[in-house]
mmCIF file of C-alpha atoms in Angstrom:
data_model
loop_
_atom_site.group_PDB
_atom_site.id
_atom_site.type_symbol
_atom_site.label_atom_id
_atom_site.label_comp_id
_atom_site.label_asym_id
_atom_site.label_seq_id
_atom_site.Cartn_x
_atom_site.Cartn_y
_atom_site.Cartn_z
ATOM 1 C CA MET A 611 -0.056 0.318 -0.801
ATOM 2 C CA ALA A 612 1.783 2.985 -0.653
ATOM 3 C CA ILE A 613 1.184 6.456 1.523
ATOM 4 C CA LYS A 614 2.673 9.735 1.719
ATOM 5 C CA LEU A 615 5.425 10.136 4.229
ATOM 6 C CA SER A 616 6.228 13.918 4.743
ATOM 7 C CA ALA A 617 8.593 15.686 6.757
ATOM 8 C CA PRO A 618 6.677 17.340 10.382
ATOM 9 C CA ALA A 619 6.314 21.163 11.052
ATOM 10 C CA ALA A 620 8.299 23.637 13.398
ATOM 11 C CA GLY A 621 7.817 22.996 17.056
ATOM 12 C CA VAL A 622 10.844 24.219 19.337
ATOM 13 C CA LEU A 623 11.909 22.043 22.793
ATOM 14 C CA PRO A 624 12.746 24.483 25.282
ATOM 15 C CA ALA A 625 16.403 23.775 26.106
ATOM 16 C CA ALA A 626 16.236 24.233 22.267
ATOM 17 C CA PHE A 627 16.046 28.034 22.150
ATOM 18 C CA ALA A 628 19.589 29.368 23.758
ATOM 19 C CA ARG A 629 21.153 26.803 20.555
ATOM 20 C CA GLY A 630 18.701 28.330 17.662
ATOM 21 C CA ILE A 631 16.800 25.012 17.220
ATOM 22 C CA SER A 632 13.617 25.438 15.311
ATOM 23 C CA MET A 633 11.914 21.872 15.978
ATOM 24 C CA PRO A 634 9.570 20.059 13.546
ATOM 25 C CA SER A 635 7.340 18.565 15.296
ATOM 26 C CA ASN A 636 6.120 14.460 14.261
ATOM 27 C CA THR A 637 1.958 15.580 14.645
ATOM 28 C CA ALA A 638 2.670 19.037 12.695
ATOM 29 C CA SER A 639 -0.180 21.237 12.237
ATOM 30 C CA ALA A 640 1.122 23.434 9.473
ATOM 31 C CA ALA A 641 1.386 22.132 6.021
ATOM 32 C CA PRO A 642 4.993 19.709 5.709
ATOM 33 C CA ALA A 643 7.170 20.139 3.067
ATOM 34 C CA ALA A 644 6.300 17.426 0.442
ATOM 35 C CA ALA A 645 8.342 14.604 0.360
ATOM 36 C CA ALA A 646 8.325 11.496 -2.439
ATOM 37 C CA PRO A 647 5.391 8.892 -1.640
ATOM 38 C CA THR A 648 6.561 5.636 0.417
ATOM 39 C CA THR A 649 5.341 2.485 0.619
ATOM 40 C CA ILE A 650 5.147 0.534 3.670
ATOM 41 C CA GLY A 651 6.840 -2.813 3.319
ATOM 42 C CA GLN A 652 5.275 -6.024 3.696
ATOM 43 C CA ARG A 653 6.734 -8.175 5.711
ATOM 44 C CA ASP A 654 5.503 -10.990 8.015
ATOM 45 C CA TYR A 655 3.788 -10.991 11.447
ATOM 46 C CA ALA A 656 3.784 -13.308 14.362
ATOM 47 C CA ALA A 657 0.599 -14.399 14.988
ATOM 48 C CA THR A 658 -1.016 -12.637 17.901
ATOM 49 C CA PRO A 659 -5.032 -11.482 20.181
ATOM 50 C CA SER A 660 -5.889 -8.656 17.915
ATOM 51 C CA GLN A 661 -6.437 -6.075 20.668
ATOM 52 C CA THR A 662 -8.222 -2.392 20.203
ATOM 53 C CA VAL A 663 -5.044 -0.193 20.522
ATOM 54 C CA ALA A 664 -4.823 4.024 19.396
ATOM 55 C CA PHE A 665 -1.852 5.416 17.899
ATOM 56 C CA VAL A 666 -1.753 8.812 18.583
ATOM 57 C CA GLY A 667 0.634 11.028 16.308
ATOM 58 C CA LEU A 668 0.782 9.991 12.903
ATOM 59 C CA GLY A 669 4.457 12.134 11.745
ATOM 60 C CA VAL A 670 6.939 10.461 9.530
ATOM 61 C CA MET A 671 7.743 7.616 12.332
ATOM 62 C CA GLY A 672 3.594 7.212 13.652
ATOM 63 C CA ILE A 673 2.164 6.743 10.074
ATOM 64 C CA ALA A 674 3.555 3.727 8.718
ATOM 65 C CA MET A 675 3.683 2.337 12.776
ATOM 66 C CA ALA A 676 0.192 2.349 12.528
ATOM 67 C CA GLY A 677 -0.276 0.938 9.516
ATOM 68 C CA HIS A 678 2.035 -2.476 10.426
ATOM 69 C CA LEU A 679 -0.333 -2.334 14.099
ATOM 70 C CA ALA A 680 -3.488 -1.950 11.588
ATOM 71 C CA ARG A 681 -1.865 -4.624 8.866
ATOM 72 C CA ALA A 682 -0.825 -7.116 12.036
ATOM 73 C CA GLY A 683 -4.528 -7.379 12.590
ATOM 74 C CA HIS A 684 -5.551 -4.683 15.596
ATOM 75 C CA THR A 685 -8.509 -2.764 15.568
ATOM 76 C CA VAL A 686 -6.842 0.339 15.910
ATOM 77 C CA ARG A 687 -7.646 4.000 16.124
ATOM 78 C CA VAL A 688 -5.555 7.129 15.421
ATOM 79 C CA TYR A 689 -5.499 11.124 16.395
ATOM 80 C CA ASN A 690 -3.595 13.428 14.440
ATOM 81 C CA ARG A 691 -3.080 17.282 15.206
ATOM 82 C CA THR A 692 -3.526 17.684 11.422
ATOM 83 C CA ARG A 693 -7.247 15.512 11.317
ATOM 84 C CA ALA A 694 -6.558 15.314 7.185
ATOM 85 C CA LYS A 695 -3.269 13.134 7.492
ATOM 86 C CA ALA A 696 -5.550 10.842 10.117
ATOM 87 C CA GLU A 697 -8.621 10.504 7.925
ATOM 88 C CA ALA A 698 -6.367 9.905 5.055
ATOM 89 C CA TRP A 699 -4.829 7.446 6.925
ATOM 90 C CA ALA A 700 -7.884 5.389 7.589
ATOM 91 C CA ALA A 701 -8.803 6.033 4.167
ATOM 92 C CA GLU A 702 -5.658 3.645 3.345
ATOM 93 C CA PHE A 703 -5.813 1.218 6.954
ATOM 94 C CA GLY A 704 -9.306 1.171 7.336
ATOM 95 C CA GLY A 705 -8.561 2.139 11.277
ATOM 96 C CA ARG A 706 -11.030 4.927 12.857
ATOM 97 C CA VAL A 707 -10.216 8.832 13.200
ATOM 98 C CA ALA A 708 -10.315 10.609 17.120
ATOM 99 C CA ALA A 709 -11.024 13.605 18.128
ATOM 100 C CA THR A 710 -8.791 13.625 21.066
ATOM 101 C CA PRO A 711 -6.273 11.341 22.139
ATOM 102 C CA ALA A 712 -8.254 10.706 25.436
ATOM 103 C CA GLU A 713 -10.702 9.529 22.326
ATOM 104 C CA ALA A 714 -8.640 7.820 20.299
ATOM 105 C CA ALA A 715 -7.299 6.425 24.357
ATOM 106 C CA ARG A 716 -11.203 5.182 25.379
ATOM 107 C CA GLY A 717 -11.278 1.388 25.540
ATOM 108 C CA ALA A 718 -7.473 0.642 24.140
ATOM 109 C CA ALA A 719 -5.617 -1.971 25.486
ATOM 110 C CA ILE A 720 -2.586 -0.017 24.527
ATOM 111 C CA VAL A 721 -2.095 3.363 23.518
ATOM 112 C CA PHE A 722 0.995 4.529 21.656
ATOM 113 C CA SER A 723 2.485 7.465 20.835
ATOM 114 C CA CYS A 724 5.238 8.971 18.471
ATOM 115 C CA VAL A 725 5.038 13.143 18.977
ATOM 116 C CA GLY A 726 8.025 15.698 18.249
ATOM 117 C CA ASN A 727 9.776 16.386 21.885
ATOM 118 C CA ASP A 728 9.008 17.235 25.495
ATOM 119 C CA GLN A 729 5.766 19.677 24.551
ATOM 120 C CA ASP A 730 4.710 18.000 22.402
ATOM 121 C CA LEU A 731 3.882 14.731 24.543
ATOM 122 C CA GLU A 732 2.537 16.297 28.040
ATOM 123 C CA SER A 733 0.364 18.256 25.236
ATOM 124 C CA VAL A 734 -1.150 15.367 24.332
ATOM 125 C CA VAL A 735 -1.039 13.049 27.163
ATOM 126 C CA LEU A 736 -2.012 15.562 30.040
ATOM 127 C CA GLY A 737 -5.209 17.904 30.969
ATOM 128 C CA ASP A 738 -8.717 16.934 29.935
ATOM 129 C CA SER A 739 -8.537 15.454 26.142
ATOM 130 C CA GLY A 740 -5.019 13.733 26.391
ATOM 131 C CA ILE A 741 -4.528 10.014 26.518
ATOM 132 C CA PHE A 742 -4.683 9.803 29.901
ATOM 133 C CA ALA A 743 -7.511 10.891 30.055
ATOM 134 C CA GLY A 744 -9.535 8.815 28.384
ATOM 135 C CA MET A 745 -8.095 5.349 29.311
ATOM 136 C CA SER A 746 -9.290 3.194 31.384
ATOM 137 C CA PRO A 747 -7.643 1.278 34.667
ATOM 138 C CA GLY A 748 -4.814 -1.107 33.578
ATOM 139 C CA ALA A 749 -4.349 0.258 30.343
ATOM 140 C CA LEU A 750 -1.012 1.158 28.617
ATOM 141 C CA LEU A 751 -0.124 3.622 27.225
ATOM 142 C CA VAL A 752 3.811 3.013 25.200
ATOM 143 C CA ASP A 753 5.518 6.606 24.341
ATOM 144 C CA HIS A 754 7.739 6.187 21.123
ATOM 145 C CA THR A 755 8.536 10.027 21.392
ATOM 146 C CA THR A 756 12.398 10.697 21.576
ATOM 147 C CA ALA A 757 12.203 12.873 24.492
ATOM 148 C CA SER A 758 13.976 13.060 28.117
ATOM 149 C CA ALA A 759 14.362 10.673 30.457
ATOM 150 C CA GLU A 760 12.735 13.392 32.787
ATOM 151 C CA ILE A 761 9.871 13.192 31.280
ATOM 152 C CA ALA A 762 9.518 9.821 30.941
ATOM 153 C CA ARG A 763 10.167 9.283 34.120
ATOM 154 C CA ARG A 764 6.966 12.091 35.307
ATOM 155 C CA LEU A 765 4.956 10.375 33.278
ATOM 156 C CA GLY A 766 5.725 6.993 34.302
ATOM 157 C CA GLU A 767 4.636 8.447 38.182
ATOM 158 C CA ILE A 768 1.690 10.096 37.022
ATOM 159 C CA ALA A 769 0.228 6.663 35.216
ATOM 160 C CA ARG A 770 1.160 5.104 38.611
ATOM 161 C CA GLN A 771 -0.989 7.471 40.618
ATOM 162 C CA ARG A 772 -3.468 6.992 38.235
ATOM 163 C CA GLY A 773 -3.610 3.316 37.904
ATOM 164 C CA LEU A 774 -2.279 2.654 34.082
ATOM 165 C CA ASP A 775 0.967 1.763 33.099
ATOM 166 C CA PHE A 776 4.147 4.045 31.017
ATOM 167 C CA LEU A 777 6.868 3.249 29.127
ATOM 168 C CA ASP A 778 9.353 5.083 27.278
ATOM 169 C CA ALA A 779 9.908 2.781 24.193
ATOM 170 C CA PRO A 780 11.972 5.591 21.652
ATOM 171 C CA VAL A 781 12.994 4.222 18.220
ATOM 172 C CA SER A 782 16.007 4.002 15.939
ATOM 173 C CA GLY A 783 15.846 2.880 12.704
ATOM 174 C CA GLY A 784 14.672 6.013 10.994
ATOM 175 C CA GLN A 785 12.098 6.124 8.579
ATOM 176 C CA ALA A 786 12.916 3.453 5.973
ATOM 177 C CA GLY A 787 13.266 1.109 9.493
ATOM 178 C CA ALA A 788 8.974 2.135 10.219
ATOM 179 C CA VAL A 789 7.903 1.426 6.212
ATOM 180 C CA ASN A 790 9.816 -1.604 6.678
ATOM 181 C CA GLY A 791 8.234 -2.577 10.266
ATOM 182 C CA GLN A 792 11.989 -3.567 11.241
ATOM 183 C CA LEU A 793 12.701 -0.162 14.253
ATOM 184 C CA THR A 794 14.769 -1.482 17.043
ATOM 185 C CA VAL A 795 13.002 -0.329 20.108
ATOM 186 C CA MET A 796 14.546 0.280 23.349
ATOM 187 C CA VAL A 797 12.185 -0.119 26.748
ATOM 188 C CA GLY A 798 11.749 1.429 30.250
ATOM 189 C CA GLY A 799 9.548 0.703 32.368
ATOM 190 C CA SER A 800 8.290 -2.402 34.174
ATOM 191 C CA ALA A 801 9.074 -5.928 33.545
ATOM 192 C CA GLU A 802 5.263 -6.536 33.409
ATOM 193 C CA ALA A 803 3.756 -3.499 31.073
ATOM 194 C CA PHE A 804 7.650 -4.526 28.864
ATOM 195 C CA ALA A 805 5.334 -8.187 28.747
ATOM 196 C CA LYS A 806 2.818 -6.976 28.004
ATOM 197 C CA ALA A 807 3.421 -4.422 24.762
ATOM 198 C CA GLN A 808 6.012 -6.764 23.075
ATOM 199 C CA PRO A 809 4.103 -9.348 20.880
ATOM 200 C CA VAL A 810 1.990 -6.684 19.940
ATOM 201 C CA ALA A 811 4.655 -3.957 19.123
ATOM 202 C CA MET A 812 6.934 -6.547 16.741
ATOM 203 C CA ALA A 813 4.441 -5.806 14.546
ATOM 204 C CA PHE A 814 6.568 -2.656 13.769
ATOM 205 C CA SER A 815 10.101 -3.818 15.222
ATOM 206 C CA LYS A 816 12.364 -5.923 14.888
ATOM 207 C CA ALA A 817 13.854 -5.305 18.184
ATOM 208 C CA PHE A 818 12.068 -4.575 21.379
ATOM 209 C CA THR A 819 14.605 -4.238 24.474
ATOM 210 C CA HIS A 820 13.312 -4.081 27.779
ATOM 211 C CA ILE A 821 16.387 -2.133 29.123
ATOM 212 C CA GLY A 822 15.548 -1.374 32.851
ATOM 213 C CA ALA A 823 13.363 1.459 34.803
ATOM 214 C CA GLN A 824 11.391 4.778 33.541
ATOM 215 C CA GLY A 825 13.583 6.295 31.685
ATOM 216 C CA SER A 826 15.835 3.663 30.443
ATOM 217 C CA GLY A 827 14.772 4.047 27.422
ATOM 218 C CA GLN A 828 15.120 7.063 26.867
ATOM 219 C CA LEU A 829 18.625 7.523 28.159
ATOM 220 C CA ALA A 830 19.932 4.213 26.001
ATOM 221 C CA LYS A 831 18.323 6.035 23.245
ATOM 222 C CA MET A 832 21.242 8.874 23.791
ATOM 223 C CA VAL A 833 23.765 6.832 23.645
ATOM 224 C CA ASN A 834 22.824 5.323 20.477
ATOM 225 C CA GLN A 835 22.875 8.848 19.297
ATOM 226 C CA LEU A 836 25.937 10.037 20.771
ATOM 227 C CA CYS A 837 27.933 6.758 18.414
ATOM 228 C CA ILE A 838 26.326 8.129 15.539
ATOM 229 C CA ALA A 839 27.009 11.937 15.517
ATOM 230 C CA GLY A 840 31.125 10.993 16.387
ATOM 231 C CA LEU A 841 30.885 8.164 13.714
ATOM 232 C CA LEU A 842 28.699 10.597 11.341
ATOM 233 C CA GLN A 843 31.439 13.514 11.688
ATOM 234 C CA GLY A 844 34.687 10.479 11.542
ATOM 235 C CA LEU A 845 33.324 9.132 8.161
ATOM 236 C CA ALA A 846 32.969 12.604 6.879
ATOM 237 C CA GLU A 847 36.301 13.821 7.467
ATOM 238 C CA ALA A 848 37.699 11.136 6.256
ATOM 239 C CA LEU A 849 36.097 10.729 2.984
ATOM 240 C CA ALA A 850 36.429 14.548 2.732
ATOM 241 C CA PHE A 851 40.646 14.187 3.562
ATOM 242 C CA GLY A 852 40.296 11.116 0.946
ATOM 243 C CA GLU A 853 38.829 13.042 -1.216
ATOM 244 C CA LYS A 854 41.495 16.046 -1.481
ATOM 245 C CA ALA A 855 43.882 13.190 -1.709
ATOM 246 C CA GLY A 856 42.162 12.135 -5.199
ATOM 247 C CA LEU A 857 41.927 8.883 -4.433
ATOM 248 C CA ASP A 858 38.396 6.845 -5.472
ATOM 249 C CA LEU A 859 37.026 7.394 -3.058
ATOM 250 C CA PRO A 860 34.334 4.460 -3.864
ATOM 251 C CA LEU A 861 36.290 2.018 -4.670
ATOM 252 C CA VAL A 862 38.183 2.799 -1.216
ATOM 253 C CA LEU A 863 34.943 2.711 0.533
ATOM 254 C CA ASP A 864 34.052 -0.472 -0.815
ATOM 255 C CA VAL A 865 38.191 -1.517 0.507
ATOM 256 C CA ILE A 866 38.106 0.057 3.656
ATOM 257 C CA GLY A 867 34.633 -1.454 4.516
ATOM 258 C CA LYS A 868 35.386 -4.812 4.624
ATOM 259 C CA GLY A 869 38.187 -4.579 7.217
ATOM 260 C CA ALA A 870 37.767 -2.405 11.057
ATOM 261 C CA ALA A 871 36.574 0.766 9.984
ATOM 262 C CA GLN A 872 33.086 -0.568 8.810
ATOM 263 C CA SER A 873 29.861 0.745 10.039
ATOM 264 C CA TRP A 874 26.231 0.246 9.074
ATOM 265 C CA GLN A 875 26.766 4.486 8.416
ATOM 266 C CA MET A 876 29.753 3.698 5.926
ATOM 267 C CA ASP A 877 27.641 1.207 3.849
ATOM 268 C CA ASN A 878 24.975 3.509 3.630
ATOM 269 C CA ARG A 879 26.158 6.327 4.237
ATOM 270 C CA GLY A 880 29.438 6.359 2.824
ATOM 271 C CA LYS A 881 28.679 6.199 -1.252
ATOM 272 C CA THR A 882 26.026 9.147 -0.512
ATOM 273 C CA MET A 883 28.145 11.425 0.496
ATOM 274 C CA VAL A 884 30.367 10.803 -1.956
ATOM 275 C CA ALA A 885 27.772 12.006 -4.766
ATOM 276 C CA ASP A 886 26.282 14.745 -1.929
ATOM 277 C CA GLN A 887 23.196 13.305 -2.200
ATOM 278 C CA PHE A 888 21.244 13.718 1.600
ATOM 279 C CA ASN A 889 17.624 12.792 1.591
ATOM 280 C CA PHE A 890 17.493 9.872 3.437
ATOM 281 C CA GLY A 891 15.643 10.040 6.447
ATOM 282 C CA PHE A 892 16.006 11.745 9.736
ATOM 283 C CA ALA A 893 17.498 15.266 9.682
ATOM 284 C CA VAL A 894 19.333 17.722 10.812
ATOM 285 C CA ASP A 895 16.835 19.413 12.967
ATOM 286 C CA TRP A 896 15.916 16.089 14.423
ATOM 287 C CA MET A 897 19.476 15.695 15.545
ATOM 288 C CA ARG A 898 20.054 18.447 16.749
ATOM 289 C CA LYS A 899 17.236 18.413 19.309
ATOM 290 C CA ASP A 900 18.700 15.057 20.244
ATOM 291 C CA LEU A 901 22.501 15.786 20.922
ATOM 292 C CA GLY A 902 20.644 18.597 22.937
ATOM 293 C CA LEU A 903 18.376 16.009 24.883
ATOM 294 C CA CYS A 904 22.040 14.584 25.604
ATOM 295 C CA LEU A 905 23.956 17.241 26.547
ATOM 296 C CA ASP A 906 21.477 18.009 28.998
ATOM 297 C CA GLU A 907 21.208 14.868 30.503
ATOM 298 C CA ALA A 908 25.307 14.824 30.709
ATOM 299 C CA ARG A 909 24.923 17.973 32.488
ATOM 300 C CA ARG A 910 22.388 16.581 35.367
ATOM 301 C CA ASN A 911 24.822 13.048 35.404
ATOM 302 C CA GLY A 912 28.031 14.745 35.201
ATOM 303 C CA ALA A 913 29.547 12.919 32.100
ATOM 304 C CA LYS A 914 31.739 15.058 29.909
ATOM 305 C CA LEU A 915 30.677 14.967 26.096
ATOM 306 C CA PRO A 916 32.986 17.010 23.954
ATOM 307 C CA VAL A 917 33.377 15.656 20.727
ATOM 308 C CA ALA A 918 28.985 15.807 21.086
ATOM 309 C CA ALA A 919 28.763 18.767 21.876
ATOM 310 C CA LEU A 920 31.710 19.500 18.731
ATOM 311 C CA VAL A 921 29.827 17.821 16.406
ATOM 312 C CA ASP A 922 26.206 19.626 17.817
ATOM 313 C CA GLN A 923 27.857 22.936 17.008
ATOM 314 C CA PHE A 924 29.121 21.300 13.199
ATOM 315 C CA TYR A 925 25.631 20.074 12.474
ATOM 316 C CA ALA A 926 24.391 23.903 13.489
ATOM 317 C CA ASP A 927 26.301 25.039 10.686
ATOM 318 C CA VAL A 928 24.877 23.232 8.235
ATOM 319 C CA GLN A 929 21.568 24.684 9.032
ATOM 320 C CA ALA A 930 23.420 28.012 8.817
ATOM 321 C CA MET A 931 23.901 26.804 5.560
ATOM 322 C CA GLY A 932 20.450 25.869 4.727
ATOM 323 C CA GLY A 933 20.926 22.236 5.881
ATOM 324 C CA GLY A 934 18.196 21.688 8.343
ATOM 325 C CA ARG A 935 16.130 19.500 6.356
ATOM 326 C CA TRP A 936 19.419 17.231 5.165
ATOM 327 C CA ASP A 937 19.910 13.966 6.112
ATOM 328 C CA THR A 938 22.699 13.673 9.327
ATOM 329 C CA SER A 939 25.476 12.465 6.668
ATOM 330 C CA SER A 940 24.771 16.343 5.442
ATOM 331 C CA LEU A 941 28.309 17.153 8.350
ATOM 332 C CA ILE A 942 30.131 16.341 5.215
ATOM 333 C CA ARG A 943 28.848 19.648 3.510
ATOM 334 C CA ARG A 944 30.342 22.012 5.488
ATOM 335 C CA LEU A 945 34.189 20.244 4.662
ATOM 336 C CA LYS A 946 34.137 21.142 1.154
#
């Protein structure tokens, strides 16, 4: 089935003001920039009992994740701030559109959410029309937003006081992972809630792993992003060096990709970086938001992140070049 996956519009994380980040939200209310149509990949789904679930936030990730839930046989109600996007999803996958997050959550055993940042998450979860207001005792919210560990812990405590369950479950794998149902999910929360969510969430996951207590999923995602940022800067410098040296870079990549320098980023982004192509999903604006979360957490826990702080500023340079929506491999542009 073909669905259009478009980049979301702007929203701003509180800590981002000082860092000059214009943040996109996964549930945009403004018309986003056009993106090429993408097909949700065909995959096999494990046999699990059909459940009534909800999905709040149909951005570039959520729209495909919710589609896989529907294809796996679950009854899915969706909410998105732009109602037309939710209606298009429902027309494609046969689900129902809710007027509010609370309406989407009403009667659902599991509610999934995937929005832009801490502020967006609070806006769809709390309040009279929020997700928690519509959930029945014992129901579970699984949040896939990349957000702070602090808000994960806070929402987990509010959920506990209401007789609800909560998991922070950020994802890795980008838009392609969501489209193909091959996301890696890092989960924080109770073992009982994890066991309830895992069979359902495997509809869009290749790995759904319990890391620890609430907040642990978000912290693991920060580790993931720190690894990626450092790797991409190293790859960008190496390729820029090779270009200046007059090397046949595709050939060099083929050779070193068989040795100790090999990485997912090299295999998947090396040759596109050489070709000056940067339209492969996860955007610089989003990475700056994520690195901001990492740097904020490091200030709280005392970790030293000198390379991450530098790469964050390098991404700011890319933004200043007009590359906020280029993918994260565009670090090489500032070296040319």
